[in-house]
């Protein structure tokens, strides 16, 4: 982490040109925005969240993963067959995202193509940059909660992809989204692998989140070497397609090695992992092992859409990991967790998450003057304090994504 005081960050044609003590002459014609006494930082990247779950975020938190999905989440997501319900809920989600410190996000919709396209319309209008996926789930007990067949799920996904590309969004792109292995038949996984090759799209899913889930995958795919091997078998696990897997709490050494070999991004979801008592992912270790890692809110298993909160939750959880799981592990520092929430996850989008030259210009400007006087405090401490105070609730005074001002 590098802190610069009383400096100028230059954005030209949507691209960051670096940070300077004075505006270089060649940029003399650019508009100057005065941010005196404010904190200017790269925008946050939420590498995994569920838009339809925002509406019930904070309820049903007494379960573990599989029960929570069947009793709370799947029934709620079924409501998105209703376009009116979806419109109202996604309006609220997009408004919340626009106001937040998040400038980029990788987002799950529901299994409904229509509603997920409505979500994309709203994300595009929000000014954020995002990947959005129509969820695939043709396997589930009770059956009533699943899509009717693999063929229909794949056909809906193809329709969703083609329509989203036809709309030529500037900031919003489709992503192939098998919900997770337990909810996708082999036939559907094969069809999704085919679709992602045909359209050259990235992939998002869940991996090794909960012990019962991992066991279920072992029963459903006894031929697989480990959970992630199932995605890999169908061409949905990195390599020539950008792939992000949420959680990776219970990944075996073999799975970790495949994650690294295939260049898969791990989306660490600390709030979610606490709420569903899924476990603690050894994130600091993953970084040491050379994995690509970012941070995520995972609303609604994660109960805050704030990436500030995700950043501080990750630190707290890594400290508990050290205390309770492995005394030799190192906890995350604030700069490390800040890195994960910006440049770490940002790399999924390309050159994103930093004010270095050539990076896309994503920025948020914070006013921390409401708190105790910050003038005497080092800037890094003011920034850290802003995160723990969740200053993103009401302290954001300006926001830019991909060089464009959102407010
Ligand atoms: N695994 C499959 N679906 C989900 C979901 O919606 N949330 C979480 N946390 N894990 C999942
Ligand atoms: Fe999730």
PDB file of N, CA and C in Angstrom, residues 259-343:
ATOM      1  N   UNK A 259      -6.289 -25.106  -8.296  1.00  0.00           N
ATOM      2  CA  UNK A 259      -6.699 -23.692  -8.332  1.00  0.00           C
ATOM      3  C   UNK A 259      -5.544 -22.830  -8.822  1.00  0.00           C
ATOM      4  N   UNK A 260      -4.344 -23.137  -8.315  1.00  0.00           N
ATOM      5  CA  UNK A 260      -3.183 -22.347  -8.716  1.00  0.00           C
ATOM      6  C   UNK A 260      -2.776 -22.656 -10.153  1.00  0.00           C
ATOM      7  N   UNK A 261      -2.691 -23.941 -10.485  1.00  0.00           N
ATOM      8  CA  UNK A 261      -2.266 -24.319 -11.845  1.00  0.00           C
ATOM      9  C   UNK A 261      -3.188 -23.714 -12.902  1.00  0.00           C
ATOM     10  N   UNK A 262      -4.483 -23.679 -12.612  1.00  0.00           N
ATOM     11  CA  UNK A 262      -5.458 -23.192 -13.591  1.00  0.00           C
ATOM     12  C   UNK A 262      -5.701 -21.683 -13.486  1.00  0.00           C
ATOM     13  N   UNK A 263      -5.045 -21.024 -12.527  1.00  0.00           N
ATOM     14  CA  UNK A 263      -5.203 -19.573 -12.389  1.00  0.00           C
ATOM     15  C   UNK A 263      -6.615 -19.156 -12.027  1.00  0.00           C
ATOM     16  N   UNK A 264      -7.286 -19.974 -11.219  1.00  0.00           N
ATOM     17  CA  UNK A 264      -8.656 -19.654 -10.795  1.00  0.00           C
ATOM     18  C   UNK A 264      -8.607 -18.613  -9.669  1.00  0.00           C
ATOM     19  N   UNK A 265      -9.516 -17.639  -9.719  1.00  0.00           N
ATOM     20  CA  UNK A 265      -9.618 -16.672  -8.624  1.00  0.00           C
ATOM     21  C   UNK A 265     -10.441 -17.263  -7.485  1.00  0.00           C
ATOM     22  N   UNK A 266      -9.958 -17.068  -6.265  1.00  0.00           N
ATOM     23  CA  UNK A 266     -10.718 -17.445  -5.076  1.00  0.00           C
ATOM     24  C   UNK A 266     -11.402 -16.190  -4.537  1.00  0.00           C
ATOM     25  N   UNK A 267     -12.732 -16.236  -4.399  1.00  0.00           N
ATOM     26  CA  UNK A 267     -13.454 -15.123  -3.783  1.00  0.00           C
ATOM     27  C   UNK A 267     -13.664 -15.462  -2.307  1.00  0.00           C
ATOM     28  N   UNK A 268     -12.942 -14.773  -1.448  1.00  0.00           N
ATOM     29  CA  UNK A 268     -13.057 -15.007   0.001  1.00  0.00           C
ATOM     30  C   UNK A 268     -14.266 -14.239   0.529  1.00  0.00           C
ATOM     31  N   UNK A 269     -15.151 -14.956   1.245  1.00  0.00           N
ATOM     32  CA  UNK A 269     -16.408 -14.363   1.705  1.00  0.00           C
ATOM     33  C   UNK A 269     -16.500 -14.482   3.229  1.00  0.00           C
ATOM     34  N   UNK A 270     -15.779 -13.662   3.973  1.00  0.00           N
ATOM     35  CA  UNK A 270     -15.679 -13.871   5.421  1.00  0.00           C
ATOM     36  C   UNK A 270     -17.007 -13.789   6.160  1.00  0.00           C
ATOM     37  N   UNK A 271     -17.858 -12.821   5.837  1.00  0.00           N
ATOM     38  CA  UNK A 271     -19.118 -12.683   6.572  1.00  0.00           C
ATOM     39  C   UNK A 271     -19.987 -13.919   6.364  1.00  0.00           C
ATOM     40  N   UNK A 272     -20.067 -14.372   5.135  1.00  0.00           N
ATOM     41  CA  UNK A 272     -20.844 -15.564   4.796  1.00  0.00           C
ATOM     42  C   UNK A 272     -20.324 -16.789   5.543  1.00  0.00           C
ATOM     43  N   UNK A 273     -19.011 -16.939   5.582  1.00  0.00           N
ATOM     44  CA  UNK A 273     -18.414 -18.110   6.215  1.00  0.00           C
ATOM     45  C   UNK A 273     -18.669 -18.119   7.725  1.00  0.00           C
ATOM     46  N   UNK A 274     -18.812 -16.926   8.311  1.00  0.00           N
ATOM     47  CA  UNK A 274     -19.166 -16.848   9.735  1.00  0.00           C
ATOM     48  C   UNK A 274     -20.642 -17.162   9.937  1.00  0.00           C
ATOM     49  N   UNK A 275     -21.510 -16.499   9.157  1.00  0.00           N
ATOM     50  CA  UNK A 275     -22.953 -16.655   9.342  1.00  0.00           C
ATOM     51  C   UNK A 275     -23.420 -18.098   9.193  1.00  0.00           C
ATOM     52  N   UNK A 276     -22.873 -18.805   8.189  1.00  0.00           N
ATOM     53  CA  UNK A 276     -23.302 -20.183   7.950  1.00  0.00           C
ATOM     54  C   UNK A 276     -22.362 -21.172   8.639  1.00  0.00           C
ATOM     55  N   UNK A 277     -21.522 -20.670   9.529  1.00  0.00           N
ATOM     56  CA  UNK A 277     -20.490 -21.463  10.229  1.00  0.00           C
ATOM     57  C   UNK A 277     -19.832 -22.450   9.275  1.00  0.00           C
ATOM     58  N   UNK A 278     -19.458 -21.949   8.121  1.00  0.00           N
ATOM     59  CA  UNK A 278     -18.857 -22.803   7.090  1.00  0.00           C
ATOM     60  C   UNK A 278     -17.427 -23.189   7.448  1.00  0.00           C
ATOM     61  N   UNK A 279     -16.733 -22.276   8.106  1.00  0.00           N
ATOM     62  CA  UNK A 279     -15.333 -22.518   8.453  1.00  0.00           C
ATOM     63  C   UNK A 279     -14.517 -21.290   8.095  1.00  0.00           C
ATOM     64  N   UNK A 280     -13.190 -21.381   8.278  1.00  0.00           N
ATOM     65  CA  UNK A 280     -12.318 -20.239   8.005  1.00  0.00           C
ATOM     66  C   UNK A 280     -11.351 -20.617   6.889  1.00  0.00           C
ATOM     67  N   UNK A 281     -11.419 -19.908   5.786  1.00  0.00           N
ATOM     68  CA  UNK A 281     -10.515 -20.174   4.663  1.00  0.00           C
ATOM     69  C   UNK A 281      -9.121 -19.624   4.985  1.00  0.00           C
ATOM     70  N   UNK A 282      -8.077 -20.424   4.707  1.00  0.00           N
ATOM     71  CA  UNK A 282      -6.698 -19.973   5.001  1.00  0.00           C
ATOM     72  C   UNK A 282      -6.202 -19.007   3.926  1.00  0.00           C
ATOM     73  N   UNK A 283      -6.763 -17.816   3.931  1.00  0.00           N
ATOM     74  CA  UNK A 283      -6.541 -16.894   2.819  1.00  0.00           C
ATOM     75  C   UNK A 283      -5.105 -16.386   2.738  1.00  0.00           C
ATOM     76  N   UNK A 284      -4.513 -16.083   3.903  1.00  0.00           N
ATOM     77  CA  UNK A 284      -3.126 -15.598   3.897  1.00  0.00           C
ATOM     78  C   UNK A 284      -2.211 -16.656   3.295  1.00  0.00           C
ATOM     79  N   UNK A 285      -2.506 -17.910   3.608  1.00  0.00           N
ATOM     80  CA  UNK A 285      -1.722 -19.018   3.059  1.00  0.00           C
ATOM     81  C   UNK A 285      -1.908 -19.131   1.545  1.00  0.00           C
ATOM     82  N   UNK A 286      -3.151 -18.973   1.095  1.00  0.00           N
ATOM     83  CA  UNK A 286      -3.414 -19.007  -0.357  1.00  0.00           C
ATOM     84  C   UNK A 286      -2.579 -17.935  -1.065  1.00  0.00           C
ATOM     85  N   UNK A 287      -2.477 -16.772  -0.461  1.00  0.00           N
ATOM     86  CA  UNK A 287      -1.671 -15.697  -1.070  1.00  0.00           C
ATOM     87  C   UNK A 287      -0.216 -16.130  -1.148  1.00  0.00           C
ATOM     88  N   UNK A 288       0.276 -16.722  -0.047  1.00  0.00           N
ATOM     89  CA  UNK A 288       1.679 -17.177  -0.032  1.00  0.00           C
ATOM     90  C   UNK A 288       1.909 -18.254  -1.079  1.00  0.00           C
ATOM     91  N   UNK A 289       0.868 -19.060  -1.344  1.00  0.00           N
ATOM     92  CA  UNK A 289       0.999 -20.161  -2.303  1.00  0.00           C
ATOM     93  C   UNK A 289       0.798 -19.698  -3.748  1.00  0.00           C
ATOM     94  N   UNK A 290       0.567 -18.416  -3.936  1.00  0.00           N
ATOM     95  CA  UNK A 290       0.496 -17.888  -5.293  1.00  0.00           C
ATOM     96  C   UNK A 290      -0.869 -17.995  -5.946  1.00  0.00           C
ATOM     97  N   UNK A 291      -1.926 -18.170  -5.145  1.00  0.00           N
ATOM     98  CA  UNK A 291      -3.275 -18.185  -5.718  1.00  0.00           C
ATOM     99  C   UNK A 291      -3.744 -16.758  -5.973  1.00  0.00           C
ATOM    100  N   UNK A 292      -4.670 -16.621  -6.908  1.00  0.00           N
ATOM    101  CA  UNK A 292      -5.316 -15.336  -7.129  1.00  0.00           C
ATOM    102  C   UNK A 292      -6.478 -15.238  -6.156  1.00  0.00           C
ATOM    103  N   UNK A 293      -6.482 -14.192  -5.348  1.00  0.00           N
ATOM    104  CA  UNK A 293      -7.516 -14.079  -4.315  1.00  0.00           C
ATOM    105  C   UNK A 293      -8.131 -12.688  -4.326  1.00  0.00           C
ATOM    106  N   UNK A 294      -9.434 -12.626  -4.127  1.00  0.00           N
ATOM    107  CA  UNK A 294     -10.126 -11.356  -3.941  1.00  0.00           C
ATOM    108  C   UNK A 294     -11.124 -11.478  -2.807  1.00  0.00           C
ATOM    109  N   UNK A 295     -11.783 -10.370  -2.467  1.00  0.00           N
ATOM    110  CA  UNK A 295     -12.763 -10.380  -1.374  1.00  0.00           C
ATOM    111  C   UNK A 295     -14.175 -10.205  -1.921  1.00  0.00           C
ATOM    112  N   UNK A 296     -15.142 -10.686  -1.150  1.00  0.00           N
ATOM    113  CA  UNK A 296     -16.521 -10.639  -1.608  1.00  0.00           C
ATOM    114  C   UNK A 296     -17.478 -10.546  -0.431  1.00  0.00           C
ATOM    115  N   UNK A 297     -18.669 -10.008  -0.695  1.00  0.00           N
ATOM    116  CA  UNK A 297     -19.675  -9.877   0.361  1.00  0.00           C
ATOM    117  C   UNK A 297     -20.559 -11.122   0.444  1.00  0.00           C
ATOM    118  N   UNK A 298     -20.786 -11.809  -0.688  1.00  0.00           N
ATOM    119  CA  UNK A 298     -21.685 -12.965  -0.735  1.00  0.00           C
ATOM    120  C   UNK A 298     -23.021 -12.702  -0.058  1.00  0.00           C
ATOM    121  N   UNK A 299     -23.582 -11.516  -0.276  1.00  0.00           N
ATOM    122  CA  UNK A 299     -24.977 -11.306   0.160  1.00  0.00           C
ATOM    123  C   UNK A 299     -25.831 -12.419  -0.445  1.00  0.00           C
ATOM    124  N   UNK A 300     -26.751 -13.079   0.317  1.00  0.00           N
ATOM    125  CA  UNK A 300     -27.202 -12.773   1.646  1.00  0.00           C
ATOM    126  C   UNK A 300     -26.637 -13.702   2.726  1.00  0.00           C
ATOM    127  N   UNK A 301     -25.821 -14.708   2.334  1.00  0.00           N
ATOM    128  CA  UNK A 301     -25.157 -15.474   3.390  1.00  0.00           C
ATOM    129  C   UNK A 301     -24.212 -14.524   4.121  1.00  0.00           C
ATOM    130  N   UNK A 302     -23.616 -13.618   3.366  1.00  0.00           N
ATOM    131  CA  UNK A 302     -22.909 -12.487   3.967  1.00  0.00           C
ATOM    132  C   UNK A 302     -23.955 -11.425   4.255  1.00  0.00           C
ATOM    133  N   UNK A 303     -23.962 -10.882   5.476  1.00  0.00           N
ATOM    134  CA  UNK A 303     -25.085 -10.019   5.857  1.00  0.00           C
ATOM    135  C   UNK A 303     -24.792  -8.539   5.700  1.00  0.00           C
ATOM    136  N   UNK A 304     -23.686  -8.197   5.061  1.00  0.00           N
ATOM    137  CA  UNK A 304     -23.456  -6.792   4.735  1.00  0.00           C
ATOM    138  C   UNK A 304     -23.013  -6.666   3.287  1.00  0.00           C
ATOM    139  N   UNK A 305     -23.611  -5.762   2.522  1.00  0.00           N
ATOM    140  CA  UNK A 305     -23.152  -5.529   1.150  1.00  0.00           C
ATOM    141  C   UNK A 305     -21.917  -4.636   1.097  1.00  0.00           C
ATOM    142  N   UNK A 306     -21.380  -4.272   2.276  1.00  0.00           N
ATOM    143  CA  UNK A 306     -20.253  -3.338   2.340  1.00  0.00           C
ATOM    144  C   UNK A 306     -18.917  -4.040   2.141  1.00  0.00           C
ATOM    145  N   UNK A 307     -18.149  -3.580   1.169  1.00  0.00           N
ATOM    146  CA  UNK A 307     -16.804  -4.122   0.976  1.00  0.00           C
ATOM    147  C   UNK A 307     -15.839  -3.612   2.053  1.00  0.00           C
ATOM    148  N   UNK A 308     -16.186  -2.503   2.717  1.00  0.00           N
ATOM    149  CA  UNK A 308     -15.395  -2.081   3.879  1.00  0.00           C
ATOM    150  C   UNK A 308     -15.506  -3.157   4.953  1.00  0.00           C
ATOM    151  N   UNK A 309     -16.733  -3.586   5.168  1.00  0.00           N
ATOM    152  CA  UNK A 309     -16.985  -4.623   6.166  1.00  0.00           C
ATOM    153  C   UNK A 309     -16.285  -5.926   5.772  1.00  0.00           C
ATOM    154  N   UNK A 310     -16.326  -6.290   4.487  1.00  0.00           N
ATOM    155  CA  UNK A 310     -15.652  -7.519   4.047  1.00  0.00           C
ATOM    156  C   UNK A 310     -14.149  -7.434   4.320  1.00  0.00           C
ATOM    157  N   UNK A 311     -13.597  -6.244   4.124  1.00  0.00           N
ATOM    158  CA  UNK A 311     -12.161  -6.046   4.330  1.00  0.00           C
ATOM    159  C   UNK A 311     -11.776  -6.239   5.801  1.00  0.00           C
ATOM    160  N   UNK A 312     -12.591  -5.688   6.695  1.00  0.00           N
ATOM    161  CA  UNK A 312     -12.260  -5.818   8.116  1.00  0.00           C
ATOM    162  C   UNK A 312     -12.642  -7.207   8.644  1.00  0.00           C
ATOM    163  N   UNK A 313     -13.741  -7.776   8.136  1.00  0.00           N
ATOM    164  CA  UNK A 313     -14.104  -9.155   8.507  1.00  0.00           C
ATOM    165  C   UNK A 313     -12.979 -10.129   8.142  1.00  0.00           C
ATOM    166  N   UNK A 314     -12.372  -9.911   6.981  1.00  0.00           N
ATOM    167  CA  UNK A 314     -11.299 -10.811   6.527  1.00  0.00           C
ATOM    168  C   UNK A 314     -10.118 -10.765   7.488  1.00  0.00           C
ATOM    169  N   UNK A 315      -9.828  -9.580   7.988  1.00  0.00           N
ATOM    170  CA  UNK A 315      -8.720  -9.446   8.946  1.00  0.00           C
ATOM    171  C   UNK A 315      -9.067 -10.172  10.250  1.00  0.00           C
ATOM    172  N   UNK A 316     -10.279  -9.911  10.751  1.00  0.00           N
ATOM    173  CA  UNK A 316     -10.690 -10.532  12.011  1.00  0.00           C
ATOM    174  C   UNK A 316     -10.674 -12.056  11.915  1.00  0.00           C
ATOM    175  N   UNK A 317     -11.190 -12.550  10.786  1.00  0.00           N
ATOM    176  CA  UNK A 317     -11.277 -14.002  10.614  1.00  0.00           C
ATOM    177  C   UNK A 317      -9.883 -14.616  10.483  1.00  0.00           C
ATOM    178  N   UNK A 318      -8.977 -13.915   9.818  1.00  0.00           N
ATOM    179  CA  UNK A 318      -7.615 -14.447   9.657  1.00  0.00           C
ATOM    180  C   UNK A 318      -6.898 -14.489  11.010  1.00  0.00           C
ATOM    181  N   UNK A 319      -7.249 -13.568  11.891  1.00  0.00           N
ATOM    182  CA  UNK A 319      -6.659 -13.587  13.228  1.00  0.00           C
ATOM    183  C   UNK A 319      -7.201 -14.760  14.047  1.00  0.00           C
ATOM    184  N   UNK A 320      -8.505 -15.040  13.869  1.00  0.00           N
ATOM    185  CA  UNK A 320      -9.081 -16.205  14.550  1.00  0.00           C
ATOM    186  C   UNK A 320      -8.498 -17.504  13.978  1.00  0.00           C
ATOM    187  N   UNK A 321      -8.218 -17.502  12.674  1.00  0.00           N
ATOM    188  CA  UNK A 321      -7.611 -18.686  12.058  1.00  0.00           C
ATOM    189  C   UNK A 321      -6.271 -18.975  12.737  1.00  0.00           C
ATOM    190  N   UNK A 322      -5.515 -17.917  12.930  1.00  0.00           N
ATOM    191  CA  UNK A 322      -4.211 -18.073  13.577  1.00  0.00           C
ATOM    192  C   UNK A 322      -4.376 -18.573  15.015  1.00  0.00           C
ATOM    193  N   UNK A 323      -5.337 -18.006  15.734  1.00  0.00           N
ATOM    194  CA  UNK A 323      -5.533 -18.374  17.139  1.00  0.00           C
ATOM    195  C   UNK A 323      -6.108 -19.792  17.277  1.00  0.00           C
ATOM    196  N   UNK A 324      -7.099 -20.128  16.453  1.00  0.00           N
ATOM    197  CA  UNK A 324      -7.865 -21.355  16.674  1.00  0.00           C
ATOM    198  C   UNK A 324      -7.468 -22.524  15.773  1.00  0.00           C
ATOM    199  N   UNK A 325      -6.890 -22.235  14.603  1.00  0.00           N
ATOM    200  CA  UNK A 325      -6.662 -23.304  13.630  1.00  0.00           C
ATOM    201  C   UNK A 325      -5.184 -23.623  13.444  1.00  0.00           C
ATOM    202  N   UNK A 326      -4.343 -22.595  13.390  1.00  0.00           N
ATOM    203  CA  UNK A 326      -2.950 -22.826  13.039  1.00  0.00           C
ATOM    204  C   UNK A 326      -2.080 -21.681  13.555  1.00  0.00           C
ATOM    205  N   UNK A 327      -1.402 -21.932  14.652  1.00  0.00           N
ATOM    206  CA  UNK A 327      -0.576 -20.910  15.287  1.00  0.00           C
ATOM    207  C   UNK A 327       0.558 -20.425  14.399  1.00  0.00           C
ATOM    208  N   UNK A 328       0.914 -21.221  13.402  1.00  0.00           N
ATOM    209  CA  UNK A 328       1.992 -20.810  12.497  1.00  0.00           C
ATOM    210  C   UNK A 328       1.511 -19.926  11.349  1.00  0.00           C
ATOM    211  N   UNK A 329       0.181 -19.831  11.192  1.00  0.00           N
ATOM    212  CA  UNK A 329      -0.352 -19.009  10.106  1.00  0.00           C
ATOM    213  C   UNK A 329      -0.192 -17.534  10.466  1.00  0.00           C
ATOM    214  N   UNK A 330      -0.051 -16.707   9.445  1.00  0.00           N
ATOM    215  CA  UNK A 330       0.019 -15.267   9.701  1.00  0.00           C
ATOM    216  C   UNK A 330      -1.326 -14.634   9.400  1.00  0.00           C
ATOM    217  N   UNK A 331      -1.713 -13.688  10.241  1.00  0.00           N
ATOM    218  CA  UNK A 331      -2.980 -12.989  10.017  1.00  0.00           C
ATOM    219  C   UNK A 331      -2.803 -11.943   8.918  1.00  0.00           C
ATOM    220  N   UNK A 332      -3.912 -11.552   8.307  1.00  0.00           N
ATOM    221  CA  UNK A 332      -3.878 -10.502   7.290  1.00  0.00           C
ATOM    222  C   UNK A 332      -3.660  -9.148   7.954  1.00  0.00           C
ATOM    223  N   UNK A 333      -2.827  -8.325   7.359  1.00  0.00           N
ATOM    224  CA  UNK A 333      -2.702  -6.933   7.804  1.00  0.00           C
ATOM    225  C   UNK A 333      -3.739  -6.098   7.060  1.00  0.00           C
ATOM    226  N   UNK A 334      -3.949  -4.872   7.526  1.00  0.00           N
ATOM    227  CA  UNK A 334      -4.895  -4.004   6.822  1.00  0.00           C
ATOM    228  C   UNK A 334      -4.481  -3.776   5.365  1.00  0.00           C
ATOM    229  N   UNK A 335      -3.199  -3.445   5.092  1.00  0.00           N
ATOM    230  CA  UNK A 335      -2.821  -3.271   3.676  1.00  0.00           C
ATOM    231  C   UNK A 335      -3.050  -4.530   2.839  1.00  0.00           C
ATOM    232  N   UNK A 336      -2.844  -5.706   3.425  1.00  0.00           N
ATOM    233  CA  UNK A 336      -3.061  -6.943   2.669  1.00  0.00           C
ATOM    234  C   UNK A 336      -4.538  -7.137   2.343  1.00  0.00           C
ATOM    235  N   UNK A 337      -5.388  -6.897   3.330  1.00  0.00           N
ATOM    236  CA  UNK A 337      -6.821  -7.071   3.091  1.00  0.00           C
ATOM    237  C   UNK A 337      -7.338  -6.005   2.123  1.00  0.00           C
ATOM    238  N   UNK A 338      -6.809  -4.797   2.237  1.00  0.00           N
ATOM    239  CA  UNK A 338      -7.145  -3.710   1.310  1.00  0.00           C
ATOM    240  C   UNK A 338      -6.743  -4.100  -0.113  1.00  0.00           C
ATOM    241  N   UNK A 339      -5.580  -4.701  -0.228  1.00  0.00           N
ATOM    242  CA  UNK A 339      -5.116  -5.182  -1.537  1.00  0.00           C
ATOM    243  C   UNK A 339      -6.094  -6.205  -2.115  1.00  0.00           C
ATOM    244  N   UNK A 340      -6.518  -7.162  -1.290  1.00  0.00           N
ATOM    245  CA  UNK A 340      -7.452  -8.191  -1.768  1.00  0.00           C
ATOM    246  C   UNK A 340      -8.746  -7.556  -2.288  1.00  0.00           C
ATOM    247  N   UNK A 341      -9.213  -6.516  -1.593  1.00  0.00           N
ATOM    248  CA  UNK A 341     -10.499  -5.901  -1.924  1.00  0.00           C
ATOM    249  C   UNK A 341     -10.412  -4.954  -3.119  1.00  0.00           C
ATOM    250  N   UNK A 342      -9.205  -4.655  -3.568  1.00  0.00           N
ATOM    251  CA  UNK A 342      -9.035  -3.729  -4.697  1.00  0.00           C
ATOM    252  C   UNK A 342      -8.320  -4.450  -5.849  1.00  0.00           C
ATOM    253  N   UNK A 343      -7.000  -4.462  -5.770  1.00  0.00           N
ATOM    254  CA  UNK A 343      -6.212  -5.010  -6.872  1.00  0.00           C
ATOM    255  C   UNK A 343      -6.320  -6.532  -6.985  1.00  0.00           C
TER     256      UNK A 343
END
